[in-house]
Amino acid sequence: MVTPLLRRRSWLAVLALLVPLVAVAGTASAQEPARVRVLQLNLCGSGYAVCWTGRAAPRAAAVIRASAPDAVTLNETCADDVPALRRALAEAHDRAGSVRTAFAPAADRRTGEPIRCRTGGPYGEAVLVWTPGAGGGAATTGAYRAQDPHQDEQRVWACLPTDRLTVCTTHLTSGSPAGTLAQCTELLRDVLPGVRTGRPGVPVVVAGDLNLVAAPAGPGPAAAPGRDLAACVPAGSGYRHADDGVQHVLTSDLRPGAVRLLDMARTTDHPGLLASFSAG
């Protein structure tokens, strides 16, 4: 059963929650027992969507340095921006360890070729994980079997296993509720079991712009028809999550803690979603 940490709010309410980055960084829980902090970002980085500003990647680097997450998941990003964001995550921790990355390029339905950002590099989804050790398996990426025939972008996923955490990200289609749920079902029921094979006890986190809504527990408004996240979550999986109404961070292995929305200073159309989790 999915237990939301943030109920769906109107965007006016969400905007009211946005706090200055410095304040968030300063109060993000020195007293919490959190062991894992995950930062989900949608950078609108292709250069062709109306939400593109060309300033989201530098802002993301500043947010990463200030919030020092253990993992960062990036949607609508450019491969050219990943190295700078990787450095930002390494600088944020400023101690022994390393940052591993994975990138999944999205393909153009019409040509089968990778979509290119305005800057020329591949466009897609990325994962960055800071790890104190060097262990972990190889990154895995893939495209969904179910694709929206009315959208040129073929949606993809990326998973990165490290010595203490496996992190996956995706950006599900927005044009078709049935297609969105089909992709979510494929990720949670088909992809993740394979990712977890041979890694007992290593927590798995899935974060991304899922274009789905988690209905609140108990009395409250239901999710829009065909957009309920619970419909694609395997029964008995125990997934718990944080969300801002569109972006989600899910895990069945960790206990949820604090959630913050980070101000992206109008460089993209999504706030940063920072979620803390602990073992147990």
PDB file of N, CA, C and O in Angstrom, residues 32-72:
ATOM      1  N   GLU A  32      17.634  14.585  12.354  1.00  0.00           N
ATOM      2  CA  GLU A  32      16.960  13.414  11.810  1.00  0.00           C
ATOM      3  C   GLU A  32      17.912  12.218  11.760  1.00  0.00           C
ATOM      4  O   GLU A  32      19.108  12.366  11.540  1.00  0.00           O
ATOM      5  N   PRO A  33      17.363  11.001  11.911  1.00  0.00           N
ATOM      6  CA  PRO A  33      18.184   9.799  11.801  1.00  0.00           C
ATOM      7  C   PRO A  33      18.326   9.347  10.358  1.00  0.00           C
ATOM      8  O   PRO A  33      18.534   8.163  10.101  1.00  0.00           O
ATOM      9  N   ALA A  34      18.160  10.269   9.419  1.00  0.00           N
ATOM     10  CA  ALA A  34      18.174   9.887   8.011  1.00  0.00           C
ATOM     11  C   ALA A  34      19.530   9.318   7.621  1.00  0.00           C
ATOM     12  O   ALA A  34      20.572   9.825   8.010  1.00  0.00           O
ATOM     13  N   ARG A  35      19.479   8.297   6.806  1.00  0.00           N
ATOM     14  CA  ARG A  35      20.706   7.706   6.288  1.00  0.00           C
ATOM     15  C   ARG A  35      20.836   7.922   4.782  1.00  0.00           C
ATOM     16  O   ARG A  35      21.912   7.869   4.238  1.00  0.00           O
ATOM     17  N   VAL A  36      19.715   8.177   4.127  1.00  0.00           N
ATOM     18  CA  VAL A  36      19.717   8.369   2.672  1.00  0.00           C
ATOM     19  C   VAL A  36      18.867   9.582   2.337  1.00  0.00           C
ATOM     20  O   VAL A  36      17.734   9.687   2.799  1.00  0.00           O
ATOM     21  N   ARG A  37      19.415  10.491   1.533  1.00  0.00           N
ATOM     22  CA  ARG A  37      18.651  11.639   1.056  1.00  0.00           C
ATOM     23  C   ARG A  37      18.696  11.641  -0.459  1.00  0.00           C
ATOM     24  O   ARG A  37      19.772  11.566  -1.075  1.00  0.00           O
ATOM     25  N   VAL A  38      17.513  11.705  -1.065  1.00  0.00           N
ATOM     26  CA  VAL A  38      17.371  11.619  -2.514  1.00  0.00           C
ATOM     27  C   VAL A  38      16.791  12.921  -3.036  1.00  0.00           C
ATOM     28  O   VAL A  38      15.767  13.403  -2.541  1.00  0.00           O
ATOM     29  N   LEU A  39      17.434  13.488  -4.049  1.00  0.00           N
ATOM     30  CA  LEU A  39      16.988  14.730  -4.670  1.00  0.00           C
ATOM     31  C   LEU A  39      16.514  14.430  -6.088  1.00  0.00           C
ATOM     32  O   LEU A  39      17.282  13.968  -6.920  1.00  0.00           O
ATOM     33  N   GLN A  40      15.229  14.670  -6.342  1.00  0.00           N
ATOM     34  CA  GLN A  40      14.640  14.486  -7.660  1.00  0.00           C
ATOM     35  C   GLN A  40      14.500  15.836  -8.347  1.00  0.00           C
ATOM     36  O   GLN A  40      13.955  16.788  -7.788  1.00  0.00           O
ATOM     37  N   LEU A  41      14.997  15.914  -9.598  1.00  0.00           N
ATOM     38  CA  LEU A  41      14.949  17.154 -10.373  1.00  0.00           C
ATOM     39  C   LEU A  41      14.476  16.878 -11.795  1.00  0.00           C
ATOM     40  O   LEU A  41      14.931  15.917 -12.428  1.00  0.00           O
ATOM     41  N   ASN A  42      13.606  17.712 -12.298  1.00  0.00           N
ATOM     42  CA  ASN A  42      13.270  17.730 -13.721  1.00  0.00           C
ATOM     43  C   ASN A  42      13.790  19.050 -14.272  1.00  0.00           C
ATOM     44  O   ASN A  42      13.298  20.119 -13.907  1.00  0.00           O
ATOM     45  N   LEU A  43      14.793  18.976 -15.164  1.00  0.00           N
ATOM     46  CA  LEU A  43      15.503  20.177 -15.610  1.00  0.00           C
ATOM     47  C   LEU A  43      14.953  20.796 -16.889  1.00  0.00           C
ATOM     48  O   LEU A  43      15.424  21.863 -17.300  1.00  0.00           O
ATOM     49  N   CYS A  44      13.982  20.131 -17.532  1.00  0.00           N
ATOM     50  CA  CYS A  44      13.437  20.689 -18.773  1.00  0.00           C
ATOM     51  C   CYS A  44      14.575  21.161 -19.686  1.00  0.00           C
ATOM     52  O   CYS A  44      14.595  22.292 -20.164  1.00  0.00           O
ATOM     53  N   GLY A  45      15.536  20.265 -19.913  1.00  0.00           N
ATOM     54  CA  GLY A  45      16.790  20.684 -20.519  1.00  0.00           C
ATOM     55  C   GLY A  45      16.948  20.521 -22.010  1.00  0.00           C
ATOM     56  O   GLY A  45      18.019  20.821 -22.537  1.00  0.00           O
ATOM     57  N   SER A  46      15.923  20.043 -22.713  1.00  0.00           N
ATOM     58  CA  SER A  46      16.126  19.757 -24.133  1.00  0.00           C
ATOM     59  C   SER A  46      16.449  20.995 -24.957  1.00  0.00           C
ATOM     60  O   SER A  46      17.203  20.941 -25.933  1.00  0.00           O
ATOM     61  N   GLY A  47      15.854  22.121 -24.569  1.00  0.00           N
ATOM     62  CA  GLY A  47      16.041  23.334 -25.356  1.00  0.00           C
ATOM     63  C   GLY A  47      14.889  23.601 -26.301  1.00  0.00           C
ATOM     64  O   GLY A  47      14.882  24.631 -26.989  1.00  0.00           O
ATOM     65  N   TYR A  48      13.895  22.708 -26.327  1.00  0.00           N
ATOM     66  CA  TYR A  48      12.785  22.852 -27.268  1.00  0.00           C
ATOM     67  C   TYR A  48      11.435  23.030 -26.572  1.00  0.00           C
ATOM     68  O   TYR A  48      10.508  23.571 -27.162  1.00  0.00           O
ATOM     69  N   ALA A  49      11.306  22.561 -25.323  1.00  0.00           N
ATOM     70  CA  ALA A  49      10.051  22.714 -24.592  1.00  0.00           C
ATOM     71  C   ALA A  49       9.907  24.151 -24.086  1.00  0.00           C
ATOM     72  O   ALA A  49      10.895  24.862 -23.893  1.00  0.00           O
ATOM     73  N   VAL A  50       8.665  24.572 -23.858  1.00  0.00           N
ATOM     74  CA  VAL A  50       8.416  25.957 -23.447  1.00  0.00           C
ATOM     75  C   VAL A  50       8.985  26.239 -22.056  1.00  0.00           C
ATOM     76  O   VAL A  50       9.211  27.404 -21.705  1.00  0.00           O
ATOM     77  N   CYS A  51       9.235  25.188 -21.265  1.00  0.00           N
ATOM     78  CA  CYS A  51       9.774  25.395 -19.917  1.00  0.00           C
ATOM     79  C   CYS A  51      11.290  25.572 -19.909  1.00  0.00           C
ATOM     80  O   CYS A  51      11.879  25.855 -18.865  1.00  0.00           O
ATOM     81  N   TRP A  52      11.940  25.442 -21.039  1.00  0.00           N
ATOM     82  CA  TRP A  52      13.404  25.559 -21.101  1.00  0.00           C
ATOM     83  C   TRP A  52      13.845  27.000 -20.859  1.00  0.00           C
ATOM     84  O   TRP A  52      13.292  27.950 -21.421  1.00  0.00           O
ATOM     85  N   THR A  53      14.863  27.159 -20.017  1.00  0.00           N
ATOM     86  CA  THR A  53      15.437  28.485 -19.773  1.00  0.00           C
ATOM     87  C   THR A  53      16.924  28.535 -20.078  1.00  0.00           C
ATOM     88  O   THR A  53      17.491  29.623 -20.200  1.00  0.00           O
ATOM     89  N   GLY A  54      17.572  27.371 -20.132  1.00  0.00           N
ATOM     90  CA  GLY A  54      19.019  27.323 -20.313  1.00  0.00           C
ATOM     91  C   GLY A  54      19.788  27.535 -19.026  1.00  0.00           C
ATOM     92  O   GLY A  54      21.019  27.544 -19.017  1.00  0.00           O
ATOM     93  N   ARG A  55      19.081  27.713 -17.902  1.00  0.00           N
ATOM     94  CA  ARG A  55      19.734  28.001 -16.619  1.00  0.00           C
ATOM     95  C   ARG A  55      19.495  26.924 -15.562  1.00  0.00           C
ATOM     96  O   ARG A  55      19.936  27.056 -14.424  1.00  0.00           O
ATOM     97  N   ALA A  56      18.796  25.849 -15.932  1.00  0.00           N
ATOM     98  CA  ALA A  56      18.420  24.851 -14.933  1.00  0.00           C
ATOM     99  C   ALA A  56      19.616  24.044 -14.433  1.00  0.00           C
ATOM    100  O   ALA A  56      19.695  23.725 -13.237  1.00  0.00           O
ATOM    101  N   ALA A  57      20.545  23.702 -15.306  1.00  0.00           N
ATOM    102  CA  ALA A  57      21.690  22.886 -14.870  1.00  0.00           C
ATOM    103  C   ALA A  57      22.576  23.626 -13.865  1.00  0.00           C
ATOM    104  O   ALA A  57      22.944  23.061 -12.828  1.00  0.00           O
ATOM    105  N   PRO A  58      22.947  24.899 -14.108  1.00  0.00           N
ATOM    106  CA  PRO A  58      23.712  25.621 -13.083  1.00  0.00           C
ATOM    107  C   PRO A  58      22.946  25.751 -11.766  1.00  0.00           C
ATOM    108  O   PRO A  58      23.540  25.650 -10.679  1.00  0.00           O
ATOM    109  N   ARG A  59      21.635  25.979 -11.846  1.00  0.00           N
ATOM    110  CA  ARG A  59      20.848  26.054 -10.619  1.00  0.00           C
ATOM    111  C   ARG A  59      20.854  24.694  -9.913  1.00  0.00           C
ATOM    112  O   ARG A  59      20.959  24.627  -8.678  1.00  0.00           O
ATOM    113  N   ALA A  60      20.736  23.612 -10.676  1.00  0.00           N
ATOM    114  CA  ALA A  60      20.766  22.273 -10.087  1.00  0.00           C
ATOM    115  C   ALA A  60      22.084  22.031  -9.363  1.00  0.00           C
ATOM    116  O   ALA A  60      22.107  21.456  -8.267  1.00  0.00           O
ATOM    117  N   ALA A  61      23.182  22.478  -9.943  1.00  0.00           N
ATOM    118  CA  ALA A  61      24.483  22.314  -9.288  1.00  0.00           C
ATOM    119  C   ALA A  61      24.511  23.053  -7.949  1.00  0.00           C
ATOM    120  O   ALA A  61      25.021  22.533  -6.948  1.00  0.00           O
ATOM    121  N   ALA A  62      23.950  24.248  -7.908  1.00  0.00           N
ATOM    122  CA  ALA A  62      23.908  25.011  -6.660  1.00  0.00           C
ATOM    123  C   ALA A  62      23.032  24.323  -5.616  1.00  0.00           C
ATOM    124  O   ALA A  62      23.375  24.266  -4.429  1.00  0.00           O
ATOM    125  N   VAL A  63      21.900  23.782  -6.049  1.00  0.00           N
ATOM    126  CA  VAL A  63      20.990  23.076  -5.148  1.00  0.00           C
ATOM    127  C   VAL A  63      21.672  21.821  -4.599  1.00  0.00           C
ATOM    128  O   VAL A  63      21.559  21.498  -3.410  1.00  0.00           O
ATOM    129  N   ILE A  64      22.385  21.102  -5.454  1.00  0.00           N
ATOM    130  CA  ILE A  64      23.085  19.887  -5.026  1.00  0.00           C
ATOM    131  C   ILE A  64      24.152  20.224  -3.983  1.00  0.00           C
ATOM    132  O   ILE A  64      24.278  19.553  -2.962  1.00  0.00           O
ATOM    133  N   ARG A  65      24.931  21.264  -4.241  1.00  0.00           N
ATOM    134  CA  ARG A  65      25.984  21.633  -3.288  1.00  0.00           C
ATOM    135  C   ARG A  65      25.386  22.032  -1.932  1.00  0.00           C
ATOM    136  O   ARG A  65      25.944  21.731  -0.889  1.00  0.00           O
ATOM    137  N   ALA A  66      24.255  22.735  -1.961  1.00  0.00           N
ATOM    138  CA  ALA A  66      23.656  23.212  -0.722  1.00  0.00           C
ATOM    139  C   ALA A  66      22.942  22.114   0.058  1.00  0.00           C
ATOM    140  O   ALA A  66      22.936  22.127   1.288  1.00  0.00           O
ATOM    141  N   SER A  67      22.326  21.162  -0.627  1.00  0.00           N
ATOM    142  CA  SER A  67      21.522  20.148   0.054  1.00  0.00           C
ATOM    143  C   SER A  67      22.271  18.848   0.306  1.00  0.00           C
ATOM    144  O   SER A  67      21.860  18.052   1.146  1.00  0.00           O
ATOM    145  N   ALA A  68      23.374  18.597  -0.419  1.00  0.00           N
ATOM    146  CA  ALA A  68      24.234  17.432  -0.214  1.00  0.00           C
ATOM    147  C   ALA A  68      23.462  16.122  -0.137  1.00  0.00           C
ATOM    148  O   ALA A  68      23.567  15.389   0.844  1.00  0.00           O
ATOM    149  N   PRO A  69      22.698  15.774  -1.165  1.00  0.00           N
ATOM    150  CA  PRO A  69      21.975  14.498  -1.140  1.00  0.00           C
ATOM    151  C   PRO A  69      22.925  13.329  -1.361  1.00  0.00           C
ATOM    152  O   PRO A  69      24.057  13.506  -1.819  1.00  0.00           O
ATOM    153  N   ASP A  70      22.465  12.142  -1.033  1.00  0.00           N
ATOM    154  CA  ASP A  70      23.238  10.936  -1.339  1.00  0.00           C
ATOM    155  C   ASP A  70      23.042  10.520  -2.793  1.00  0.00           C
ATOM    156  O   ASP A  70      23.931   9.906  -3.389  1.00  0.00           O
ATOM    157  N   ALA A  71      21.877  10.814  -3.332  1.00  0.00           N
ATOM    158  CA  ALA A  71      21.573  10.446  -4.716  1.00  0.00           C
ATOM    159  C   ALA A  71      20.781  11.560  -5.371  1.00  0.00           C
ATOM    160  O   ALA A  71      19.989  12.258  -4.710  1.00  0.00           O
ATOM    161  N   VAL A  72      20.994  11.733  -6.674  1.00  0.00           N
ATOM    162  CA  VAL A  72      20.266  12.716  -7.464  1.00  0.00           C
ATOM    163  C   VAL A  72      19.692  12.007  -8.674  1.00  0.00           C
ATOM    164  O   VAL A  72      20.404  11.276  -9.375  1.00  0.00           O
TER     165      VAL A  72
END
